[in-house]
């Protein structure tokens, strides 16, 4: 049997949106279960995100340290951001985030992994890219604000990040998935065998 996620949609008899925020909202669905009963499911509606694991020629990963208020911690993360424009090509969004958060550009882009961050309570889908052949971006640095104004930037050896993940010291989901997927790809068919940057993404369809 092939181990593969498959599309499926159970009948929804009613939907309401009790909360609408700046970027996301909360939806309440009445969902029909396999036994015919109906239950209520609340979940966050999210536009989707992209993240970038930027790997330099010395085997170091570009990481950022940022305050995350819901968990009351400063987390080490990889550059990431929302898909602000419906139907936007996720590669373009990833290139923008790498420039804005790190003032870096990359020549080689691949898809590293596609994930649902918390599918039991949120419909957020994230595409994690691998970016290589890094260089400083041209022009002035993007002006950051709010939590991003306090960000720290570092380049950390991949092995140190793997150690931190397995030791329970690093918790950001995109960093964890990205670093472990990178390590798996390197020990498997190699990074050049990864999906191309414009690979289809059913969770957030886009035009190339």
Backbone as numpy.savetxt, mean C-alpha at the origin, in Angstrom:
# Nx Ny Nz CAx CAy CAz Cx Cy Cz
-5.84 -28.31 -6.33 -6.67 -27.12 -6.33 -5.80 -25.88 -6.33
-6.13 -24.92 -7.20 -5.38 -23.67 -7.23 -5.76 -22.81 -6.04
-4.76 -22.31 -5.33 -5.00 -21.41 -4.20 -5.04 -19.99 -4.74
-6.24 -19.48 -4.93 -6.40 -18.18 -5.58 -7.67 -17.51 -5.07
-7.57 -16.24 -4.71 -8.76 -15.49 -4.31 -9.67 -15.31 -5.51
-10.98 -15.38 -5.28 -11.94 -15.28 -6.38 -13.02 -14.26 -6.06
-13.54 -13.56 -7.07 -14.61 -12.59 -6.84 -15.90 -13.29 -6.42
-16.62 -12.68 -5.49 -17.92 -13.17 -5.07 -18.64 -12.03 -4.36
-19.94 -11.94 -4.55 -20.69 -10.86 -3.91 -22.02 -11.38 -3.41
-22.19 -11.38 -2.10 -23.45 -11.82 -1.51 -24.49 -10.70 -1.61
-25.75 -11.07 -1.58 -26.84 -10.12 -1.76 -26.88 -9.11 -0.62
-26.99 -7.83 -1.00 -27.14 -6.75 -0.03 -28.55 -6.20 -0.18
-29.32 -6.25 0.89 -30.72 -5.81 0.82 -30.90 -4.34 1.17
-29.94 -3.73 1.85 -30.04 -2.31 2.19 -28.64 -1.78 2.50
-28.41 -0.50 2.19 -27.12 0.15 2.44 -27.35 1.57 2.95
-26.60 1.94 3.98 -26.61 3.31 4.46 -25.17 3.76 4.68
-24.97 5.08 4.74 -23.65 5.65 5.01 -23.77 6.56 6.22
-23.58 6.00 7.43 -23.78 6.80 8.64 -22.70 7.84 8.89
-21.55 7.72 8.23 -20.47 8.68 8.44 -19.72 8.90 7.14
-19.46 10.16 6.82 -18.64 10.52 5.67 -17.54 11.47 6.12
-16.29 11.06 5.94 -15.15 11.88 6.34 -14.49 12.55 5.16
-13.32 13.11 5.40 -12.60 13.83 4.36 -12.11 12.91 3.25
-11.59 11.75 3.63 -11.02 10.82 2.65 -11.79 9.50 2.58
-12.40 9.11 3.68 -13.08 7.81 3.74 -14.47 7.98 4.34
-15.23 6.90 4.31 -16.56 6.91 4.91 -16.82 5.56 5.56
-17.93 5.47 6.29 -18.35 4.20 6.88 -19.68 3.80 6.25
-19.75 2.55 5.83 -20.96 2.04 5.19 -21.54 0.91 6.03
-22.85 0.84 6.10 -23.54 -0.25 6.78 -24.38 -0.99 5.76
-24.09 -2.28 5.57 -24.82 -3.13 4.63 -25.61 -4.19 5.38
-26.80 -4.48 4.89 -27.57 -5.64 5.34 -27.28 -6.77 4.34
-26.58 -7.81 4.81 -26.05 -8.84 3.92 -26.76 -10.18 4.19
-27.19 -10.84 3.11 -27.86 -12.13 3.22 -26.80 -13.23 3.34
-26.88 -14.02 4.40 -25.96 -15.11 4.66 -26.37 -16.38 3.90
-25.47 -17.37 3.80 -25.80 -18.60 3.07 -27.04 -19.33 3.60
-27.34 -19.17 4.89 -28.53 -19.86 5.45 -29.81 -19.05 5.28
-29.72 -17.91 4.60 -30.89 -17.08 4.35 -31.11 -15.98 5.35
-30.39 -15.99 6.46 -30.52 -14.93 7.44 -29.83 -13.66 6.94
-30.18 -12.53 7.55 -29.58 -11.25 7.19 -28.85 -10.67 8.38
-27.64 -10.20 8.16 -26.84 -9.61 9.23 -26.35 -8.23 8.79
-25.95 -7.44 9.77 -25.43 -6.10 9.50 -23.91 -6.13 9.50
-23.33 -5.51 8.49 -21.87 -5.41 8.40 -21.49 -3.94 8.21
-20.68 -3.41 9.14 -20.15 -2.05 9.04 -18.71 -2.11 8.56
-18.34 -1.22 7.63 -16.96 -1.22 7.16 -16.59 0.16 6.61
-15.29 0.41 6.62 -14.77 1.67 6.09 -14.62 1.56 4.58
-15.10 2.57 3.88 -14.95 2.65 2.43 -13.74 3.53 2.13
-12.80 2.98 1.39 -11.48 3.61 1.20 -11.17 3.72 -0.29
-10.54 4.80 -0.74 -10.25 4.96 -2.17 -9.15 4.04 -2.69
-8.37 3.47 -1.79 -7.23 2.65 -2.21 -5.93 3.42 -2.06
-4.81 2.68 -2.07 -3.51 3.29 -1.81 -2.44 2.63 -2.68
-1.31 3.31 -2.74 -0.11 2.73 -3.34 1.03 2.88 -2.35
2.01 2.00 -2.45 3.21 2.08 -1.62 4.40 1.72 -2.48
5.57 2.21 -2.08 6.77 2.03 -2.90 7.91 1.48 -2.05
8.38 0.29 -2.37 9.61 -0.22 -1.78 10.74 0.18 -2.73
11.46 1.23 -2.36 12.54 1.76 -3.19 13.86 1.14 -2.73
14.47 0.38 -3.62 15.68 -0.38 -3.31 16.86 0.22 -4.06
17.89 0.67 -3.33 19.03 1.29 -4.02 20.07 0.24 -4.43
21.12 0.70 -5.06 22.13 -0.21 -5.61 22.96 -0.90 -4.53
22.86 -0.41 -3.29 23.60 -1.01 -2.19 22.73 -1.96 -1.37
21.53 -2.27 -1.88 20.65 -3.18 -1.17 19.96 -2.56 0.03
19.85 -1.25 0.03 19.17 -0.55 1.12 17.77 -0.12 0.67
16.85 -0.11 1.62 15.47 0.29 1.35 15.23 1.68 1.92
14.58 2.52 1.14 14.25 3.87 1.59 13.03 3.81 2.51
13.19 4.26 3.74 12.10 4.20 4.72 11.89 5.56 5.36
10.68 5.77 5.86 10.30 7.01 6.50 9.75 6.69 7.89
10.01 7.57 8.85 9.46 7.40 10.20 8.42 8.49 10.42
7.18 8.07 10.68 6.07 9.01 10.74 5.14 8.69 11.90
4.61 9.73 12.54 3.66 9.55 13.62 2.31 9.11 13.07
1.72 8.05 13.68 0.41 7.56 13.29 -0.50 7.63 14.51
-1.40 8.58 14.50 -2.20 8.86 15.69 -3.08 7.69 16.15
-3.76 6.94 15.25 -4.62 5.87 15.74 -3.90 4.84 16.60
-2.62 4.58 16.31 -1.89 3.57 17.09 -0.93 4.20 18.08
-0.87 5.54 18.11 -0.03 6.28 19.06 1.43 5.82 19.00
1.94 5.72 17.78 3.34 5.33 17.60 3.93 6.06 16.40
5.25 6.19 16.43 5.98 6.57 15.23 6.41 5.28 14.55
5.96 5.09 13.33 6.24 3.85 12.61 7.23 4.10 11.48
8.12 3.13 11.29 8.95 3.12 10.09 8.11 2.54 8.95
8.05 3.24 7.85 7.20 2.88 6.73 7.96 3.05 5.42
7.37 2.56 4.34 7.85 2.89 3.00 6.94 3.98 2.45
7.41 4.79 1.49 6.56 5.85 0.93 5.23 5.29 0.44
4.15 6.01 0.74 2.82 5.52 0.39 1.85 6.69 0.37
0.71 6.48 -0.30 -0.29 7.52 -0.33 -1.58 7.04 -0.96
-2.60 7.86 -0.86 -3.92 7.51 -1.36 -4.01 7.62 -2.88
-4.92 6.86 -3.44 -5.32 7.06 -4.83 -6.39 8.16 -4.82
-5.94 9.39 -4.94 -6.84 10.53 -4.79 -7.81 10.69 -5.95
-7.41 10.20 -7.13 -8.22 10.39 -8.33 -8.80 9.05 -8.76
-10.12 8.90 -8.80 -10.72 7.63 -9.23 -10.24 7.21 -10.61
-9.81 5.95 -10.74 -9.33 5.45 -12.02 -7.91 5.84 -12.37
-7.22 6.54 -11.46 -5.85 6.96 -11.72 -4.93 5.75 -11.88
-3.99 5.84 -12.80 -2.99 4.79 -12.96 -2.18 4.72 -11.66
-2.17 3.58 -10.97 -1.47 3.50 -9.68 0.03 3.77 -9.80
0.64 3.46 -10.95 2.06 3.75 -11.12 2.31 5.25 -11.02
1.45 6.05 -11.65 1.63 7.50 -11.58 1.50 7.99 -10.14
0.55 7.42 -9.40 0.39 7.80 -8.00 1.63 7.41 -7.19
2.19 6.23 -7.46 3.38 5.78 -6.74 4.58 6.67 -7.05
4.74 7.04 -8.29 5.84 7.94 -8.66 5.70 9.28 -7.97
4.46 9.76 -7.86 4.22 11.03 -7.19 4.56 10.94 -5.70
4.17 9.83 -5.05 4.45 9.68 -3.63 5.94 9.58 -3.35
6.67 8.87 -4.21 8.11 8.75 -4.01 8.78 10.11 -4.14
8.31 10.91 -5.07 8.85 12.26 -5.23 8.49 13.14 -4.05
7.21 13.15 -3.65 6.76 14.06 -2.60 7.35 13.72 -1.24
7.45 12.44 -0.92 7.89 12.05 0.42 9.40 11.89 0.54
10.08 11.59 -0.57 11.51 11.33 -0.48 12.36 12.11 -1.48
11.71 12.84 -2.40 12.41 13.59 -3.45 13.35 12.66 -4.25
12.80 11.51 -4.59 13.54 10.48 -5.33 12.73 10.04 -6.54
13.42 9.69 -7.61 12.77 9.09 -8.78 13.43 7.74 -9.06
12.75 6.90 -9.84 13.26 5.56 -10.15 13.03 5.27 -11.62
13.92 4.50 -12.19 13.81 4.16 -13.61 13.15 2.81 -13.83
13.27 1.90 -12.88 12.73 0.55 -13.03 11.63 0.32 -12.01
10.43 -0.01 -12.51 9.27 -0.22 -11.64 8.65 -1.59 -11.91
8.30 -2.28 -10.83 7.61 -3.58 -10.91 6.52 -3.61 -9.84
5.55 -4.50 -10.04 4.55 -4.73 -8.98 5.10 -5.81 -8.05
5.17 -5.48 -6.77 5.69 -6.42 -5.78 4.56 -7.25 -5.18
3.47 -6.60 -4.79 2.34 -7.32 -4.18 1.10 -6.43 -4.19
-0.06 -7.07 -4.24 -1.35 -6.40 -4.09 -2.03 -6.98 -2.84
-2.46 -6.12 -1.94 -3.04 -6.61 -0.68 -4.29 -5.83 -0.31
-5.17 -6.49 0.47 -6.23 -5.82 1.21 -5.71 -5.68 2.64
-5.69 -4.46 3.15 -5.04 -4.24 4.44 -5.83 -4.85 5.60
-7.13 -4.62 5.65 -7.97 -5.15 6.74 -9.33 -5.54 6.16
-9.40 -6.64 5.42 -10.63 -6.96 4.69 -11.82 -7.30 5.57
-11.62 -7.51 6.87 -12.75 -7.74 7.75 -13.48 -6.47 8.14
-12.85 -5.30 7.90 -13.49 -4.07 8.32 -13.27 -2.87 7.43
-12.56 -3.08 6.31 -12.25 -1.97 5.41 -12.01 -2.53 4.02
-12.42 -1.78 2.98 -12.22 -2.26 1.61 -10.95 -1.70 0.97
-10.04 -1.16 1.80 -8.80 -0.60 1.25 -8.00 -1.67 0.52
-7.58 -1.35 -0.71 -6.66 -2.17 -1.48 -5.39 -1.38 -1.70
-4.24 -2.03 -1.55 -2.95 -1.37 -1.73 -2.13 -2.13 -2.76
-1.56 -1.40 -3.69 -0.58 -1.98 -4.61 0.80 -1.52 -4.16
1.67 -2.50 -3.88 3.03 -2.21 -3.44 3.97 -2.40 -4.63
4.66 -1.34 -4.99 5.60 -1.38 -6.12 7.03 -1.58 -5.61
7.84 -2.19 -6.46 9.28 -2.20 -6.27 9.87 -1.17 -7.23
10.66 -0.25 -6.70 11.31 0.78 -7.52 12.82 0.61 -7.39
13.50 0.57 -8.54 14.96 0.44 -8.55 15.58 1.48 -9.47
16.91 1.53 -9.49 17.66 2.54 -10.25 17.24 3.93 -9.79
17.50 4.18 -8.53 17.07 5.41 -7.88 18.03 6.56 -8.14
17.48 7.77 -8.13 18.30 8.97 -8.20 17.51 10.13 -7.60
18.22 11.20 -7.30 17.58 12.39 -6.75 16.65 13.00 -7.79
15.46 13.41 -7.35 14.51 14.04 -8.26 14.95 15.48 -8.57
14.55 15.96 -9.73 14.88 17.32 -10.10 13.93 18.31 -9.41
14.34 19.58 -9.39 13.47 20.63 -8.89 13.48 20.74 -7.37
12.60 21.61 -6.87 12.51 21.85 -5.44 11.79 20.71 -4.73
12.09 20.55 -3.47 11.41 19.53 -2.68 9.95 19.89 -2.47
9.10 18.88 -2.42 7.69 19.09 -2.15 7.51 19.57 -0.72
6.68 20.57 -0.52 6.47 21.12 0.82 5.46 20.26 1.58
5.91 19.65 2.67 5.06 18.75 3.45 4.46 19.51 4.62
3.40 18.92 5.21 2.72 19.55 6.34 2.15 18.49 7.26
1.57 18.93 8.38 0.94 18.06 9.37 1.91 16.96 9.81
1.48 15.68 9.89 2.37 14.62 10.36 3.62 14.49 9.50
3.48 14.76 8.19 4.62 14.58 7.30 5.73 15.59 7.55
5.40 16.72 8.19 6.41 17.73 8.47 7.45 17.22 9.46
7.12 16.18 10.20 8.00 15.62 11.22 8.68 14.33 10.77
8.54 13.97 9.50 9.07 12.69 9.03 10.59 12.66 9.05
11.11 11.48 9.33 12.54 11.19 9.20 12.74 10.26 8.01
13.84 10.42 7.33 14.14 9.62 6.14 15.44 8.86 6.36
15.46 7.58 5.98 16.67 6.78 6.12 16.73 5.73 5.02
17.92 5.21 4.80 18.11 4.06 3.92 18.69 2.94 4.78
17.94 1.84 4.86 18.27 0.77 5.80 18.51 -0.52 5.02
19.56 -1.27 5.35 19.79 -2.54 4.67 18.57 -3.46 4.77
18.28 -4.12 3.67 17.12 -5.01 3.61 17.14 -6.04 4.73
18.30 -6.63 4.99 18.40 -7.67 6.02 18.02 -7.13 7.40
18.33 -5.87 7.68 17.99 -5.28 8.97 16.48 -5.10 9.11
15.82 -4.77 8.00 14.37 -4.64 8.03 13.70 -6.00 8.22
14.19 -7.02 7.56 13.66 -8.37 7.74 13.81 -8.79 9.21
14.98 -8.53 9.77 15.20 -8.86 11.18 14.19 -8.13 12.07
13.97 -6.85 11.79 13.04 -6.06 12.59 11.61 -6.55 12.49
11.21 -6.98 11.29 9.87 -7.52 11.11 9.69 -8.79 11.94
10.63 -9.72 11.81 10.51 -11.00 12.50 10.67 -10.86 14.01
11.34 -9.80 14.45 11.52 -9.56 15.88 10.33 -8.82 16.49
9.35 -8.44 15.66 8.20 -7.71 16.17 8.49 -6.26 16.46
9.50 -5.70 15.80 9.90 -4.31 16.03 9.37 -3.36 14.96
8.96 -3.89 13.83 8.43 -3.09 12.72 7.03 -3.60 12.40
6.05 -2.68 12.25 4.67 -3.10 12.21 3.87 -2.58 11.02
4.38 -1.60 10.30 3.61 -1.06 9.18 3.38 -2.14 8.13
2.11 -2.32 7.74 1.78 -3.47 6.89 2.47 -3.42 5.53
2.55 -2.24 4.92 3.18 -2.15 3.60 4.68 -2.44 3.68
5.32 -1.98 4.75 6.74 -2.29 4.92 6.93 -3.79 5.14
6.12 -4.37 6.02 6.24 -5.80 6.33 6.03 -6.64 5.07
4.91 -6.41 4.38 4.61 -7.19 3.17 5.67 -6.94 2.10
6.03 -5.67 1.92 6.98 -5.34 0.86 8.35 -5.98 1.07
8.89 -5.86 2.28 10.22 -6.41 2.54 10.23 -7.93 2.45
9.20 -8.58 2.99 9.18 -10.04 2.93 8.91 -10.54 1.50
8.07 -9.81 0.75 7.84 -10.19 -0.65 9.10 -10.01 -1.47
9.84 -8.92 -1.21 11.11 -8.71 -1.90 12.07 -9.85 -1.64
12.18 -10.25 -0.39 13.09 -11.34 -0.03 12.67 -12.65 -0.69
11.36 -12.90 -0.72 10.86 -14.12 -1.37 11.14 -14.10 -2.87
10.94 -12.95 -3.49 11.18 -12.85 -4.93 12.64 -13.07 -5.27
13.52 -12.52 -4.44 14.96 -12.68 -4.68 15.39 -14.14 -4.57
14.75 -14.87 -3.66 15.13 -16.28 -3.47 14.38 -17.20 -4.43
13.43 -16.65 -5.19 12.67 -17.44 -6.14 13.12 -17.20 -7.57
12.24 -16.66 -8.39 12.54 -16.46 -9.81 13.28 -15.17 -10.11
13.53 -14.34 -9.10 14.28 -13.11 -9.29 13.36 -11.91 -9.50
13.92 -10.74 -9.32 13.12 -9.51 -9.36 12.63 -9.19 -10.77
13.37 -9.59 -11.79 12.94 -9.31 -13.16 11.72 -10.14 -13.56
11.39 -11.16 -12.75 10.21 -11.98 -13.04 8.94 -11.42 -12.41
9.07 -10.35 -11.64 7.89 -9.73 -11.03 6.98 -9.16 -12.12
5.71 -8.96 -11.77 4.76 -8.41 -12.73 5.17 -7.01 -13.18
4.83 -6.63 -14.40 5.17 -5.29 -14.87 4.37 -4.23 -14.10
4.86 -3.01 -14.15 4.25 -1.93 -13.37 2.83 -1.61 -13.81
2.47 -1.98 -15.03 1.11 -1.69 -15.52 0.21 -2.93 -15.48
0.57 -3.92 -14.65 -0.25 -5.14 -14.53 -1.66 -4.80 -14.07
-2.64 -5.55 -14.55 -4.02 -5.29 -14.18 -4.20 -5.41 -12.66
-5.14 -4.62 -12.15 -5.42 -4.61 -10.72 -6.94 -4.58 -10.55
-7.59 -5.73 -10.50 -9.04 -5.78 -10.44 -9.64 -5.02 -9.26
-8.91 -4.94 -8.15 -9.43 -4.25 -6.97 -9.59 -2.75 -7.20
-8.77 -2.19 -8.08 -8.85 -0.77 -8.41 -8.52 -0.62 -9.91
-9.51 -0.90 -10.77 -9.25 -0.84 -12.23 -8.79 0.55 -12.66
-7.95 0.57 -13.68 -7.41 1.83 -14.17 -7.13 1.70 -15.67
-6.97 2.85 -16.31 -6.58 2.89 -17.71 -5.08 3.16 -17.78
-4.37 2.38 -18.60 -2.90 2.53 -18.70 -2.57 3.88 -19.30
